[in-house]
Coordinates of C-alpha atoms and ligand atoms in Angstrom, one line a residue:
M173 CA 0.1 0.2 0.3
T174 CA 1.4 3.4 -1.0
V175 CA 0.3 6.4 1.3
S176 CA 0.4 9.9 0.1
L177 CA 2.5 12.4 1.6
F178 CA 0.0 14.7 0.8
M179 CA -3.5 15.2 2.2
V180 CA -4.5 17.2 -0.6
P181 CA -2.3 16.0 -3.5
L182 CA -1.8 18.0 -6.6
L183 CA -3.7 15.1 -8.6
D184 CA -5.2 12.0 -7.6
L185 CA -5.2 9.4 -10.5
T186 CA -5.8 6.5 -8.0
A187 CA -9.3 8.1 -7.1
Q188 CA -10.1 8.3 -10.8
Y189 CA -9.1 4.8 -11.5
N190 CA -10.8 3.2 -8.5
S191 CA -14.2 4.9 -9.7
L192 CA -13.8 3.0 -13.3
K193 CA -11.6 0.1 -11.9
A194 CA -14.0 -2.8 -13.1
E195 CA -14.7 -1.0 -16.8
L196 CA -11.1 -0.1 -17.1
D197 CA -9.6 -3.7 -16.2
Q198 CA -12.1 -5.4 -18.5
A199 CA -11.1 -3.3 -21.4
L200 CA -7.4 -4.1 -20.9
L201 CA -8.1 -7.7 -20.7
N202 CA -10.1 -7.3 -23.9
V203 CA -7.0 -6.1 -25.5
A204 CA -4.8 -8.7 -24.0
A205 CA -7.0 -11.2 -25.4
S206 CA -7.0 -10.1 -28.8
Q207 CA -3.2 -9.4 -29.2
I208 CA -3.9 -6.5 -31.7
C209 CA -1.4 -4.5 -29.8
V210 CA -0.8 -1.5 -32.1
L211 CA -3.4 0.5 -34.2
G212 CA -6.2 -1.7 -35.1
P213 CA -9.9 -1.7 -34.0
E214 CA -9.5 0.1 -30.6
V215 CA -7.7 2.9 -32.2
N216 CA -9.9 3.3 -34.9
A217 CA -12.8 3.4 -32.7
L218 CA -11.3 5.7 -30.4
E219 CA -11.0 8.2 -33.5
A220 CA -14.2 7.7 -34.7
E221 CA -15.8 9.0 -30.8
L222 CA -13.1 11.6 -30.9
A223 CA -14.0 13.0 -34.1
E224 CA -17.5 13.3 -33.4
Y225 CA -16.8 14.5 -29.8
L226 CA -14.4 17.3 -31.2
G227 CA -16.6 18.0 -34.4
V228 CA -13.8 17.5 -36.8
R229 CA -13.5 15.4 -39.7
H230 CA -10.1 13.4 -39.1
A231 CA -8.7 12.4 -35.7
I232 CA -5.7 10.5 -35.9
G233 CA -4.3 8.7 -32.6
V234 CA -0.7 9.2 -32.4
S235 CA 2.2 8.4 -30.0
S236 CA 2.2 11.8 -27.6
G237 CA 1.1 15.2 -27.9
T238 CA 4.8 16.1 -28.6
D239 CA 4.8 13.7 -31.6
A240 CA 1.5 15.3 -32.7
L241 CA 3.3 18.7 -33.0
I242 CA 6.4 16.8 -34.9
M243 CA 4.1 15.2 -37.3
A244 CA 2.1 18.6 -38.0
F245 CA 5.6 20.4 -38.7
M246 CA 6.6 17.5 -40.8
A247 CA 3.2 17.5 -42.9
L248 CA 3.8 21.2 -43.7
G249 CA 7.6 20.4 -44.5
I250 CA 8.8 23.1 -41.9
G251 CA 12.7 23.1 -41.8
P252 CA 16.0 25.3 -41.5
S253 CA 15.4 29.0 -42.4
D254 CA 11.6 28.8 -41.7
E255 CA 10.2 30.4 -38.4
V256 CA 7.2 29.3 -36.4
I257 CA 5.5 31.7 -33.8
V258 CA 4.8 30.5 -30.5
P259 CA 3.7 32.0 -27.3
D260 CA 6.7 32.4 -24.8
F261 CA 4.8 30.8 -21.9
S262 CA 4.0 27.0 -22.5
F263 CA 5.1 23.6 -21.7
F264 CA 8.4 23.0 -23.7
A265 CA 7.3 20.8 -26.5
T266 CA 5.3 23.9 -28.4
A267 CA 8.8 25.6 -28.9
G268 CA 11.2 22.3 -28.2
C269 CA 9.5 20.7 -31.7
V270 CA 9.8 23.7 -33.6
A271 CA 13.8 23.6 -32.9
R272 CA 13.9 19.8 -33.4
M273 CA 12.6 20.6 -37.1
G274 CA 15.6 22.9 -37.9
A275 CA 13.5 25.8 -37.5
T276 CA 13.5 28.6 -35.4
P277 CA 11.1 29.1 -32.8
V278 CA 9.8 32.7 -32.6
M279 CA 8.4 33.6 -29.3
V280 CA 5.9 36.3 -28.4
D281 CA 4.5 37.6 -25.0
V282 CA 1.3 36.4 -23.7
E283 CA -1.8 38.8 -22.4
S284 CA -1.8 39.0 -18.7
R285 CA -5.6 37.7 -18.7
G286 CA -5.6 34.1 -19.5
F287 CA -1.8 33.9 -20.0
M288 CA -1.9 33.1 -23.9
M289 CA -0.5 34.3 -27.0
D290 CA -1.1 38.0 -27.8
P291 CA -2.6 38.7 -31.2
A292 CA -1.4 42.1 -31.5
L293 CA 2.4 40.9 -30.9
L294 CA 1.7 37.7 -33.1
E295 CA 1.1 40.4 -36.0
Q296 CA 4.1 42.3 -35.4
A297 CA 6.2 39.0 -35.2
I298 CA 5.2 37.7 -38.7
T299 CA 8.1 37.6 -41.4
P300 CA 8.3 36.3 -44.8
R301 CA 9.9 33.3 -43.4
T302 CA 6.9 32.7 -40.8
K303 CA 5.7 29.0 -41.8
A304 CA 3.1 28.4 -39.2
I305 CA 1.6 30.0 -35.9
V306 CA 1.1 27.9 -33.0
P307 CA -1.4 29.2 -30.3
V308 CA -1.8 27.1 -27.0
H309 CA -5.0 26.7 -25.4
L310 CA -3.1 26.9 -22.1
F311 CA -4.7 25.4 -18.6
G312 CA -8.0 24.6 -20.3
Q313 CA -9.3 27.4 -22.0
S314 CA -9.1 28.8 -25.4
A315 CA -6.6 31.2 -26.8
N316 CA -7.9 34.0 -28.8
L317 CA -8.6 31.8 -31.9
D318 CA -11.1 34.6 -33.6
A319 CA -8.3 37.4 -33.7
I320 CA -5.4 34.7 -34.3
M321 CA -7.2 33.2 -37.2
A322 CA -8.0 36.4 -39.0
I323 CA -4.3 37.7 -38.8
A324 CA -3.2 34.1 -40.1
N325 CA -5.5 34.0 -42.8
K326 CA -4.7 37.7 -43.9
H327 CA -1.0 36.7 -44.1
G328 CA -1.8 33.3 -45.3
I329 CA -0.2 31.2 -42.8
P330 CA -1.3 27.9 -41.5
V331 CA -2.6 27.6 -37.6
I332 CA -1.5 24.6 -35.6
E333 CA -3.4 24.7 -32.4
D334 CA -1.6 23.2 -29.8
A335 CA -4.7 21.8 -27.9
A336 CA -2.9 19.5 -25.3
Q337 CA -4.4 21.0 -22.5
A338 CA -8.1 21.6 -23.6
I339 CA -9.5 18.6 -25.1
G340 CA -13.1 19.3 -25.5
T341 CA -12.6 23.0 -24.8
Q342 CA -14.9 25.4 -26.8
T343 CA -13.9 28.5 -28.4
P344 CA -16.4 31.8 -28.1
S345 CA -18.2 30.8 -31.0
G346 CA -18.6 27.2 -30.0
A347 CA -16.4 25.3 -31.7
R348 CA -14.2 22.7 -30.0
V349 CA -10.6 23.8 -30.0
G350 CA -8.5 21.7 -32.6
S351 CA -11.1 22.1 -35.1
V352 CA -10.5 25.6 -36.1
G353 CA -7.0 25.6 -37.3
L354 CA -5.3 23.4 -40.0
M355 CA -4.3 21.1 -37.5
G356 CA -4.9 20.5 -33.8
C357 CA -2.5 18.7 -31.5
F358 CA -3.7 16.8 -28.4
S359 CA -1.9 14.9 -25.5
F360 CA -3.4 12.3 -23.3
Y361 CA -0.5 12.3 -20.9
P362 CA -1.9 10.9 -17.5
T363 CA -2.0 14.5 -16.1
K364 CA -4.2 16.1 -18.8
N365 CA -8.1 16.0 -18.4
L366 CA -8.4 12.9 -20.4
G367 CA -5.4 10.7 -19.8
A368 CA -4.1 7.5 -20.7
F369 CA -2.1 5.0 -18.8
G370 CA 1.1 6.3 -20.4
D371 CA 1.7 8.3 -23.2
A372 CA -0.4 8.9 -26.1
G373 CA -1.9 11.7 -28.3
L374 CA -4.0 12.9 -31.3
I375 CA -3.8 15.4 -34.4
T376 CA -6.9 16.8 -36.0
T377 CA -7.6 18.1 -39.1
N378 CA -10.7 18.8 -41.4
D379 CA -8.5 18.7 -44.6
D380 CA -8.9 15.2 -46.3
A381 CA -5.5 15.2 -48.2
L382 CA -3.6 16.4 -45.1
A383 CA -5.0 13.4 -43.2
T384 CA -4.0 10.9 -45.5
T385 CA -0.5 12.5 -45.4
L386 CA -0.5 12.4 -41.4
K387 CA -1.6 8.6 -41.4
Q388 CA 1.3 8.0 -43.7
I389 CA 3.8 10.2 -41.7
R390 CA 2.5 8.3 -38.6
N391 CA 3.8 5.0 -39.9
H392 CA 7.3 5.9 -41.6
G393 CA 5.3 7.4 -44.6
M394 CA 4.6 3.9 -46.0
E395 CA 1.8 3.4 -48.6
P396 CA 1.6 0.8 -49.7
R397 CA 3.4 -1.6 -47.7
Y398 CA 7.2 -1.1 -48.1
Y399 CA 7.0 1.7 -50.4
H400 CA 7.9 4.9 -49.0
K401 CA 7.3 8.2 -51.1
I402 CA 7.8 10.5 -48.2
I403 CA 9.7 10.1 -44.9
G404 CA 7.6 9.6 -41.7
G405 CA 8.4 7.9 -38.1
N406 CA 7.0 5.6 -35.6
F407 CA 4.1 7.9 -34.2
R408 CA 1.4 4.9 -33.8
L409 CA -0.7 4.3 -31.0
D410 CA -1.1 1.5 -28.9
A411 CA -4.4 -0.5 -28.6
L412 CA -4.3 -0.7 -24.7
Q413 CA -4.1 3.2 -24.5
A414 CA -6.8 3.5 -26.9
A415 CA -8.9 1.1 -24.7
V416 CA -8.3 3.1 -21.8
L417 CA -9.3 6.3 -23.2
R418 CA -12.3 5.0 -24.9
V419 CA -13.6 4.1 -21.2
K420 CA -12.6 7.4 -20.1
L421 CA -14.0 9.6 -22.6
K422 CA -17.6 9.0 -21.8
H423 CA -16.8 10.5 -18.5
L424 CA -15.0 13.6 -19.6
P425 CA -18.0 16.0 -19.5
T426 CA -18.7 15.1 -16.0
W427 CA -15.2 15.4 -15.2
H428 CA -15.0 18.8 -16.9
A429 CA -17.8 20.1 -14.8
A430 CA -16.6 18.9 -11.8
R431 CA -13.3 20.9 -12.3
R432 CA -15.5 24.0 -12.9
K433 CA -17.4 23.4 -9.9
N434 CA -14.2 23.3 -8.0
A435 CA -12.9 26.2 -9.5
E436 CA -16.2 28.2 -8.8
L437 CA -15.6 27.1 -5.1
Y438 CA -12.2 28.3 -5.0
N439 CA -13.2 31.7 -6.3
A440 CA -15.8 32.0 -3.8
L441 CA -13.6 31.0 -0.8
F442 CA -10.7 33.2 -1.8
T443 CA -13.2 36.3 -2.1
E444 CA -14.9 35.7 1.3
A445 CA -11.5 35.3 2.7
G446 CA -10.6 38.6 1.5
L447 CA -7.4 37.4 -0.1
V448 CA -8.4 38.4 -3.9
Q449 CA -7.1 41.5 -5.6
Q450 CA -9.4 42.3 -8.6
S451 CA -6.9 41.7 -11.5
S452 CA -5.8 44.9 -13.3
N453 CA -3.2 45.4 -15.8
A454 CA -0.6 45.2 -12.8
L455 CA 1.7 42.2 -13.5
L456 CA 1.7 41.2 -9.6
P457 CA -0.6 41.3 -6.9
D458 CA 0.2 43.4 -4.0
P459 CA 2.1 41.7 -1.1
G460 CA -0.8 39.6 1.0
K461 CA -3.2 39.2 -1.9
I462 CA -3.6 36.8 -5.0
F463 CA -4.8 37.3 -8.5
L464 CA -7.6 34.7 -9.2
P465 CA -7.4 33.0 -12.6
E466 CA -9.7 34.5 -15.1
A467 CA -12.5 32.9 -17.0
L468 CA -12.3 34.5 -20.4
Y469 CA -15.4 33.4 -22.3
K470 CA -17.4 32.6 -19.3
D471 CA -20.9 33.5 -20.9
C472 CA -19.9 31.9 -24.2
A473 CA -20.3 28.2 -24.1
E474 CA -20.6 25.5 -21.4
D475 CA -17.0 24.4 -22.1
H476 CA -15.6 27.4 -22.3
H477 CA -12.8 26.2 -19.9
I478 CA -12.2 22.8 -18.9
V479 CA -9.8 23.8 -16.0
N480 CA -6.7 21.7 -16.7
Q481 CA -5.1 24.0 -14.1
Y482 CA -6.4 26.5 -11.5
T483 CA -3.4 29.0 -11.4
I484 CA -3.2 31.6 -9.0
R485 CA -0.7 34.4 -8.9
V486 CA 1.4 35.7 -5.7
A487 CA 4.1 37.7 -4.8
G488 CA 6.4 35.7 -3.0
R489 CA 5.2 32.4 -4.6
D490 CA 8.1 29.9 -3.5
G491 CA 7.5 30.9 -0.1
L492 CA 3.8 30.2 -0.3
R493 CA 4.5 26.8 -2.0
T494 CA 6.8 25.7 0.4
H495 CA 4.3 26.5 3.2
L496 CA 1.4 24.3 1.4
Q497 CA 3.9 21.6 0.9
Q498 CA 4.5 21.6 4.8
H499 CA 0.8 21.3 5.3
G500 CA 0.6 18.6 3.1
I501 CA -0.9 20.4 0.0
G502 CA 0.7 19.4 -3.3
T503 CA 1.0 22.3 -6.0
E504 CA 3.0 22.8 -9.2
V505 CA 4.7 25.9 -10.9
Y506 CA 3.6 25.9 -14.5
Y507 CA 6.0 27.2 -15.6
P508 CA 9.1 28.5 -14.0
V509 CA 11.0 29.5 -16.9
P510 CA 9.9 31.2 -20.1
F511 CA 10.8 29.8 -23.4
H512 CA 13.2 32.9 -24.1
K513 CA 15.2 32.3 -21.1
Q514 CA 15.6 28.4 -21.5
E515 CA 19.4 27.7 -21.7
C516 CA 18.9 25.5 -24.8
F517 CA 17.5 28.7 -26.8
A518 CA 20.2 31.0 -25.5
Y519 CA 21.6 31.0 -29.3
L520 CA 18.3 32.8 -30.2
K521 CA 19.8 35.8 -28.2
T522 CA 16.2 37.1 -27.5
D523 CA 15.8 40.4 -25.7
H524 CA 14.6 39.5 -22.2
A525 CA 13.1 42.7 -21.6
A526 CA 10.6 42.2 -24.6
F527 CA 8.5 39.5 -22.4
P528 CA 7.2 41.4 -19.6
V529 CA 4.1 39.5 -18.9
T530 CA 5.8 36.2 -19.0
N531 CA 8.6 37.2 -17.1
A532 CA 6.1 38.1 -14.3
L533 CA 4.0 35.0 -14.5
C534 CA 7.0 32.7 -14.2
E535 CA 7.7 34.4 -11.0
S536 CA 4.0 34.4 -9.5
V537 CA 2.2 31.5 -11.1
L538 CA 1.0 28.8 -8.8
S539 CA -1.2 26.0 -9.6
V540 CA -3.2 24.4 -6.9
P541 CA -5.1 20.8 -6.9
I542 CA -8.3 21.3 -9.1
Y543 CA -8.7 17.5 -10.1
P544 CA -12.5 16.5 -10.3
E545 CA -12.6 14.0 -7.1
L546 CA -11.4 16.9 -4.9
T547 CA -13.9 17.3 -2.0
S548 CA -15.4 20.7 -1.0
S549 CA -13.5 20.1 2.6
Q550 CA -10.0 19.8 0.6
I551 CA -10.8 23.3 -1.1
A552 CA -11.5 24.6 1.8
E553 CA -8.1 23.4 3.5
V554 CA -6.1 24.8 0.5
V555 CA -7.9 28.3 1.1
E556 CA -7.3 28.4 4.5
T557 CA -3.7 27.6 4.4
V558 CA -3.1 30.1 1.5
G559 CA -4.6 32.7 3.9
S560 CA -2.5 31.6 7.0
F561 CA 0.5 32.4 4.9
L562 CA -0.5 35.5 3.3
R563 CA -1.9 37.0 6.4
T564 CA 1.4 36.4 8.4
P565 CA 3.4 39.5 7.6
A566 CA 6.5 38.6 5.0
S567 CA 9.1 39.4 7.9
M568 CA 7.8 36.7 9.8
H569 CA 8.0 33.9 7.0
I570 CA 10.8 31.6 7.9
Ligands
LIG814 C1 1.4 18.1 -22.3 C2 1.6 19.0 -23.6 C3 2.4 18.9 -24.6 C4 3.2 17.7 -24.9 O1 2.2 16.6 -24.8 P1 3.0 14.8 -24.4 O2 2.1 13.9 -24.7 O3 3.5 15.0 -23.2 O4 4.2 14.8 -25.4 C5 2.7 20.0 -25.6 N1 2.1 21.1 -25.4 C6 1.4 21.4 -24.3 C7 1.1 22.8 -24.2 C8 1.2 20.4 -23.2 O5 0.6 20.8 -22.1

């Protein structure tokens, strides 16, 4: 038996597994009995179910979210001398995959509301070498796709949506993310809202010819067997992962709703406790206060936010994080270092001062537990523990 060190862990996958154990175990055993281990009927069925859920013509199961991004860039033929525009504030894969193609990741700062690609800065970053734009739907809500698509279309540049954290999220006009740009990339890493029992991902498109190319790329560019017109890779999805995902997909709307409910409760309790400073354009809240995460498109659609993370902002974040850890509450800093400051991107010689919002976010963001099975008393405990730290004068913090 393993005992969690945390009374309120950041994520509790065991709780989710236990709630679906019989169904999941049976699905795994069915694959074991079939011995169809890679692609095959489970993957086909998952693809059909996801295409329907996302409202997209083609959903192609792949090995990870990272591989989905690599495949999208391969399909567009992106390589040396090309530029791809990405937000400065995201998980590393968004920029890392661009560099792996030999192309240059061009980072743009994010908006302080919602922490996503700033359309105005995007437009300024476009050059004749720009070959793709990759907005990230961060923490479970939609990037400003209307503005981004308008700019991209004006310049004739394809948009690849990094929807790894946002499966099912609706844009302000109600479409699900990943169905709007030329391609959408999703991850089923266990910490995402829809998580496999290992690595898995998805790439989506409404373009029939592109879907054919992507399926070829997934399997070494092979079509027909042992004939290779193009070079692909091994980006195939395992049947075991597909079987797990099919069981979990049915519960996804309920989990999204539970996460939103948890976020509402945090909002109410943090506010009642007098800890909240209304978000302004300030980059940091005053000492002793927090900024709550903002839901940008609250009134647009039910799944305007799937709350993959609930991320507060606070000055002196590291002290608060230690305090929470000492009280058995798990947290994470998504993300501590902007792309432009990563050692591996030093060769880009980026001007650090050009990213004031991301720089401030990396110092102040803290994601607290938000998973669907979280109880209201656990949420109250998180709020109380945050309050006990913030009400103590900074000079008393040890
Ligand atoms: C998780 C994630 C990825 C990568 O997905 P993997 O399945 O872990 O490879 C890419 N982009 C973003 C924004 C992510 O959060």
